[in-house]
Coordinates of C-alpha atoms in Angstrom, one line a residue:
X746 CA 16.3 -3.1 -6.8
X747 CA 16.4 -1.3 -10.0
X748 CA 13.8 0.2 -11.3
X749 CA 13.9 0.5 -15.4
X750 CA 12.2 3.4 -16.8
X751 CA 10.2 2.9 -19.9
X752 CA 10.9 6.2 -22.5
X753 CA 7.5 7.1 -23.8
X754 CA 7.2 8.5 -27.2
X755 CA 3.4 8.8 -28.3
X756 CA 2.3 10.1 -31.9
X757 CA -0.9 10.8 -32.6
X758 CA -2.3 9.5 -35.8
X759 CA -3.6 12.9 -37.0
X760 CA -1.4 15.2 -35.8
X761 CA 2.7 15.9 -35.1
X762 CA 2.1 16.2 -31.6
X763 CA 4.7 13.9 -29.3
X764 CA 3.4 13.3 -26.0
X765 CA 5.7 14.7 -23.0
X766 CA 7.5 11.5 -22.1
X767 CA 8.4 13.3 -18.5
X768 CA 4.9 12.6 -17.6
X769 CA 3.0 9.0 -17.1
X770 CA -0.5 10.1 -17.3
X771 CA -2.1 13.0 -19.2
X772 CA -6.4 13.4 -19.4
X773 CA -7.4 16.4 -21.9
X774 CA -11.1 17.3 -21.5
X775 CA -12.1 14.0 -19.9
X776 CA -16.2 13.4 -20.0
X777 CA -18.1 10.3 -19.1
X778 CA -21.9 10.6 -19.4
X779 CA -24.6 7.7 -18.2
X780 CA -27.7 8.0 -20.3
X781 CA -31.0 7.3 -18.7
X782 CA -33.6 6.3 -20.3
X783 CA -35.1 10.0 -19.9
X784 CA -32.4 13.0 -20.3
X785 CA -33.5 14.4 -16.9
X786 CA -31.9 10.6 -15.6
X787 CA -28.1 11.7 -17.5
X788 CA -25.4 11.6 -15.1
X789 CA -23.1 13.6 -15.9
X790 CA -20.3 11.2 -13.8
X791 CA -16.8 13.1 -15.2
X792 CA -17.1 16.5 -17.0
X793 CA -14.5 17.5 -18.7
X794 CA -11.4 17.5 -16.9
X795 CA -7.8 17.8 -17.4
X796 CA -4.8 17.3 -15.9
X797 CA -0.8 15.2 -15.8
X798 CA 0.5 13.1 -13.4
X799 CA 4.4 13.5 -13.6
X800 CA 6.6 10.0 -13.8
X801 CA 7.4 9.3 -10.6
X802 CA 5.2 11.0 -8.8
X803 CA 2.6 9.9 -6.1
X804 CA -1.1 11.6 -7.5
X805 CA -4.0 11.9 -5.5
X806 CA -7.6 12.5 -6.8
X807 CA -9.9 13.5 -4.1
X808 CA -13.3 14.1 -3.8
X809 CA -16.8 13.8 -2.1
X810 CA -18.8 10.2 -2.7
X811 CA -20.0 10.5 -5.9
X812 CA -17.5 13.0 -7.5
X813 CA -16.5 11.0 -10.2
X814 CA -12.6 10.1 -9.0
X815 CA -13.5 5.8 -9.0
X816 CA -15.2 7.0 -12.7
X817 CA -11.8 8.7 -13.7
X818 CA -9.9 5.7 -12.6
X819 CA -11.6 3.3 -14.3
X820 CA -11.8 5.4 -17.6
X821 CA -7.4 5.5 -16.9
X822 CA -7.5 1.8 -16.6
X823 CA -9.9 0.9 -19.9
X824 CA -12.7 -0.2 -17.5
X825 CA -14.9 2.7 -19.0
X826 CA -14.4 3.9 -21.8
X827 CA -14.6 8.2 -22.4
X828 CA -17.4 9.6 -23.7
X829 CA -15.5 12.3 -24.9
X830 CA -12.2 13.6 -24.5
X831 CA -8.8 12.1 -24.2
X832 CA -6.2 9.8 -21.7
X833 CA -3.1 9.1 -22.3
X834 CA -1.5 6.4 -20.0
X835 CA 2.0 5.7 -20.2
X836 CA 2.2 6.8 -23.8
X837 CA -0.7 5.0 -25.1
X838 CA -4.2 6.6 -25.6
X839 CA -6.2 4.4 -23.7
X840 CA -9.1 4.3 -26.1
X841 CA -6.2 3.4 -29.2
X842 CA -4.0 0.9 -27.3
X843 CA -5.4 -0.5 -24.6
X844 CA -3.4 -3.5 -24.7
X845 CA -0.3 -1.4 -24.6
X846 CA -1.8 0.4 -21.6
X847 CA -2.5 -2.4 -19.2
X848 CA 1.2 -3.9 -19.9
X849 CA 2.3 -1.0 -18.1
X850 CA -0.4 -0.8 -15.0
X851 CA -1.7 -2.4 -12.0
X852 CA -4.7 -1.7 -10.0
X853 CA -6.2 -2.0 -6.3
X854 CA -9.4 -1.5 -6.5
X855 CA -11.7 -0.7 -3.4
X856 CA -13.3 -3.9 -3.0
X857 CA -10.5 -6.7 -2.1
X858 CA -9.9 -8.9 -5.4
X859 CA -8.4 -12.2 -3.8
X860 CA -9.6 -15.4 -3.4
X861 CA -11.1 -16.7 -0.3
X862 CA -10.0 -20.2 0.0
X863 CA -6.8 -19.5 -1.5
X864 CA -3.6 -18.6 1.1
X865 CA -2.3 -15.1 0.8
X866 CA 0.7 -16.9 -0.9
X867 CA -1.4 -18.8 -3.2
X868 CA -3.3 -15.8 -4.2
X869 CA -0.3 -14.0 -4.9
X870 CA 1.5 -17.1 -7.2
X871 CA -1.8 -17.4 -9.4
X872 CA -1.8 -14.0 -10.4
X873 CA 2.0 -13.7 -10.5
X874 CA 1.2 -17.2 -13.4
X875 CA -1.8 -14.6 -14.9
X876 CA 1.2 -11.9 -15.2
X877 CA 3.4 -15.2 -16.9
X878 CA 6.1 -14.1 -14.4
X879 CA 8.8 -17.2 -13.6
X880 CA 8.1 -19.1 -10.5
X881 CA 11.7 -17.3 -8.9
X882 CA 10.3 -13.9 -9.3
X883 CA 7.3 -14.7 -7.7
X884 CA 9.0 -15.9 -5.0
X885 CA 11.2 -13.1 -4.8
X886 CA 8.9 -10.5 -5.5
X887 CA 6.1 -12.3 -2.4
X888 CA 8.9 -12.8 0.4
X889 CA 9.4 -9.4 -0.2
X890 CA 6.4 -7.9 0.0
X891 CA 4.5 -10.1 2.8
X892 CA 7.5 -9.3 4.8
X893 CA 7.2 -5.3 3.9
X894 CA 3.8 -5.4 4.9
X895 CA 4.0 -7.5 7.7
X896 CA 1.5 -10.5 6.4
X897 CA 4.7 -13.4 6.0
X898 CA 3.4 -15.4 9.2
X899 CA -0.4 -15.1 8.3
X900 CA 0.8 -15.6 4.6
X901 CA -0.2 -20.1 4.8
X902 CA -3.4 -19.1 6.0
X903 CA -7.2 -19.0 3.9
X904 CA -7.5 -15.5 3.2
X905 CA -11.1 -15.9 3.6
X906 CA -9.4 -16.0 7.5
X907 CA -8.0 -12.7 7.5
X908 CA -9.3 -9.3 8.7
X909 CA -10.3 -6.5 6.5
X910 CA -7.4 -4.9 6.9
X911 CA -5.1 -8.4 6.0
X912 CA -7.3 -8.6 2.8
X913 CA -6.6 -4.7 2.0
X914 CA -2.9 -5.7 2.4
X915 CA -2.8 -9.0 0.2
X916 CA -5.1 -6.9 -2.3
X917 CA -2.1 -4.2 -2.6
X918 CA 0.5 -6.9 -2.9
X919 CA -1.4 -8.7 -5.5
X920 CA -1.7 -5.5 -7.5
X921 CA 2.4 -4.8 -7.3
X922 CA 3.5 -8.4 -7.5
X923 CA 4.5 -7.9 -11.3
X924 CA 6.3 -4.9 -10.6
X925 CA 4.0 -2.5 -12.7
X926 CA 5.2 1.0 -14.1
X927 CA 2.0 3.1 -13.1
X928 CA -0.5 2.1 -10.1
X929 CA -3.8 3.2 -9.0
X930 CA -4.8 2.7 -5.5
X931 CA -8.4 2.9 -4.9
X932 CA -8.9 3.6 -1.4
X933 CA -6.4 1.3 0.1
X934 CA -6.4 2.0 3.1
X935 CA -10.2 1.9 4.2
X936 CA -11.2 -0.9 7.3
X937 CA -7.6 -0.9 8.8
X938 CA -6.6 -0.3 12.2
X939 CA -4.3 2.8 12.9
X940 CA -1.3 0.4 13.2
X941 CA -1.6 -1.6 10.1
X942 CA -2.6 1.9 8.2
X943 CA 0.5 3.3 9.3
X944 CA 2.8 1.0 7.7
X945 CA 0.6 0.6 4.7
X946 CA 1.2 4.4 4.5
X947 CA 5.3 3.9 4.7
X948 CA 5.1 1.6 2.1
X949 CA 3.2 3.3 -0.3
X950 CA 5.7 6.2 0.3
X951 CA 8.4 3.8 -0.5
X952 CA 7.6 3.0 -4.2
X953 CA 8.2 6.1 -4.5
X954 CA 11.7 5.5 -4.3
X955 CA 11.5 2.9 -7.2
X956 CA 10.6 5.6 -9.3
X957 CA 6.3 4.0 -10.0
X958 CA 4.0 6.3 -10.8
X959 CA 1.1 6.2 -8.0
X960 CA -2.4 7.6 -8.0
X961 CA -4.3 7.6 -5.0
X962 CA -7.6 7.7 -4.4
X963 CA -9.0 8.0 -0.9
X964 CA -11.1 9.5 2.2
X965 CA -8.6 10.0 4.3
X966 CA -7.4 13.7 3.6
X967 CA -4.4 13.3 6.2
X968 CA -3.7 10.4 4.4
X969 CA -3.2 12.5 0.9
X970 CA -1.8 15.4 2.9
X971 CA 1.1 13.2 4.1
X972 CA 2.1 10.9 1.0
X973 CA 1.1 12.5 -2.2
X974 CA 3.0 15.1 -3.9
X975 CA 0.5 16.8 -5.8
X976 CA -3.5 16.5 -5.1
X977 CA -6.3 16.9 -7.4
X978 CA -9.8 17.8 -5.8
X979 CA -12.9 17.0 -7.7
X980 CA -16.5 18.1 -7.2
X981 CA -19.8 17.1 -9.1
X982 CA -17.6 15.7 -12.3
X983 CA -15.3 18.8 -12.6
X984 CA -11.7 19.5 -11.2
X985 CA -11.9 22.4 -8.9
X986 CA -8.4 22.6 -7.5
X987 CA -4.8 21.0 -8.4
X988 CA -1.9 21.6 -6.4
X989 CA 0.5 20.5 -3.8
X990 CA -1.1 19.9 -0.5
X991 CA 1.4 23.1 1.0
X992 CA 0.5 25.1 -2.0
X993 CA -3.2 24.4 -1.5
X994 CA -3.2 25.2 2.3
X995 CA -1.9 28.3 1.8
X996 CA -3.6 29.7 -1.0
X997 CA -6.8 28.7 0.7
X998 CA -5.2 29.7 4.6
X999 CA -5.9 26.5 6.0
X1000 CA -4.2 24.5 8.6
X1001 CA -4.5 21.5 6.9
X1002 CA -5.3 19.5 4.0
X1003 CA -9.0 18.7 5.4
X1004 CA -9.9 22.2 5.7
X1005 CA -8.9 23.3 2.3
X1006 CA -10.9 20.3 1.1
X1007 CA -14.2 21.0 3.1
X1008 CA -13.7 25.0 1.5
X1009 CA -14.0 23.9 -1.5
X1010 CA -16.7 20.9 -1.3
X1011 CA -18.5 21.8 1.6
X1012 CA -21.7 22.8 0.2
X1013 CA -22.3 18.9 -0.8
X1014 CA -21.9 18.1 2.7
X1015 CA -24.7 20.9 3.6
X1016 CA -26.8 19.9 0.8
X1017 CA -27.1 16.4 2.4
X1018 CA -25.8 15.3 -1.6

């Protein structure tokens, strides 16, 4: 299949600047504050972070519950909109165009969006119609994926039938049915066996290959270790380390990817936070 890569040219209205069109995704000084009803109730959910995500590359945010990385995500996808600061997704700043913004992306969140007493193929035709896609390319585009993912034969059945896992899997195929330019996963991967994890993992990896910007989101720090390229870790709101998971190990002389992450967090885990 070939994969057509949008050029992005982005102009800000006040200024000369031209946003990098070598990256997808670029957050300046990213803040997003929940007022209480007394100031000592503020949550201070994202605080001011920055960072790119390059086109083509496969992004993960990390970070202990609460953190801020499902905040950050939704703030990227015009869910939330920034209390301060600034995100520019696939060009567009997100606060300017949003319209232009979700043209380009596709989200799985963590909770599976399909519909119970709908078949996995029936889910995946009515929001190939939302995407106004022709009835071909759905077709094309679901024999490919149930078969990638290995759901084709439970594919007639109610997916109010299928395992956790099964609904994970329809969720992710839903979200790339109409074959979107940037993608956030939202931990994808959580309630599936080893097996079924393992070839969700190989295909993640493989849209790489088609040249889609991924950010990942998860719990599973071997998970991030293996697939992404670079890995952002955030703690209480703020980005505290960015870097390829080799560059991170050994900068912080770890073995792994988990250690390096537990260095750096750890004292939420010891708080009992």
């Amino acid at each position: 299949m070939v994969f057509k890569i949008t050029q992005y040219k982005y102009e800000n209205k006040n200024t000369e600047d031209i946003i990098d069109n070598s990256n997808s995704i670029e957050v300046k000084d990213l803040k997003k504050y929940f007022i209480g009803k007394k100031s000592f109730n503020d949550v201070k959910a994202v605080d001011g972070i920055s960072f790119e995500v390059k086109r083509g590359e496969l992004f993960g945010l990390l970070g202990p519950n609460g953190a801020g990385k499902t905040t950050t995500i939704n703030m990227l996808c015009g869910l939330l909109k920034p209390t301060e600061g600034t995100a520019i997704v696939g060009g567009y700043d997100v606060k300017e165009n949003l319209n232009k913004v979700k043209e380009l992306i596709s989200v799985c969140p963590q909770e599976a969006a399909v519909f119970p007493f709908l078949t996995g193929r029936e889910n995946i035709e009515y929001f190939g119609n939302m995407h106004l896609m022709s009835k071909e390319k759905i077709n094309e585009r679901a024999e490919k994926l149930l078969n990638l993912l290995g759901l084709f034969e439970a594919s007639t059945r109610k997916a109010k039938a299928y395992s956790g896992g099964m609904k994970r899997q329809l969720n992710l195929i839903v979200a790339l049915i109409n074959e979107p330019n940037i993608l956030f996963l939202d931990e994808p991967t959580v309630g599936m066996d080893p097996r079924v994890r393992r070839t969700t993992w190989e295909f993640i990896n493989s849209l790489k290959n088609e040249n889609r910007t991924i950010i990942l989101t998860t719990h599973y720090i071997e998970e991030a270790e293996a697939l992404c390229d670079r890995v952002a870790i955030i703690d209480y709101g703020k980005l505290v380390a960015l870097d390829s998971p080799k560059k991170l190990m050994e900068e912080h002389e770890s073995k792994n990817l988990e250690e390096v992450f537990l260095k750096i967090t750890g004292r939420r885990i010891l708080e009992g936070v």
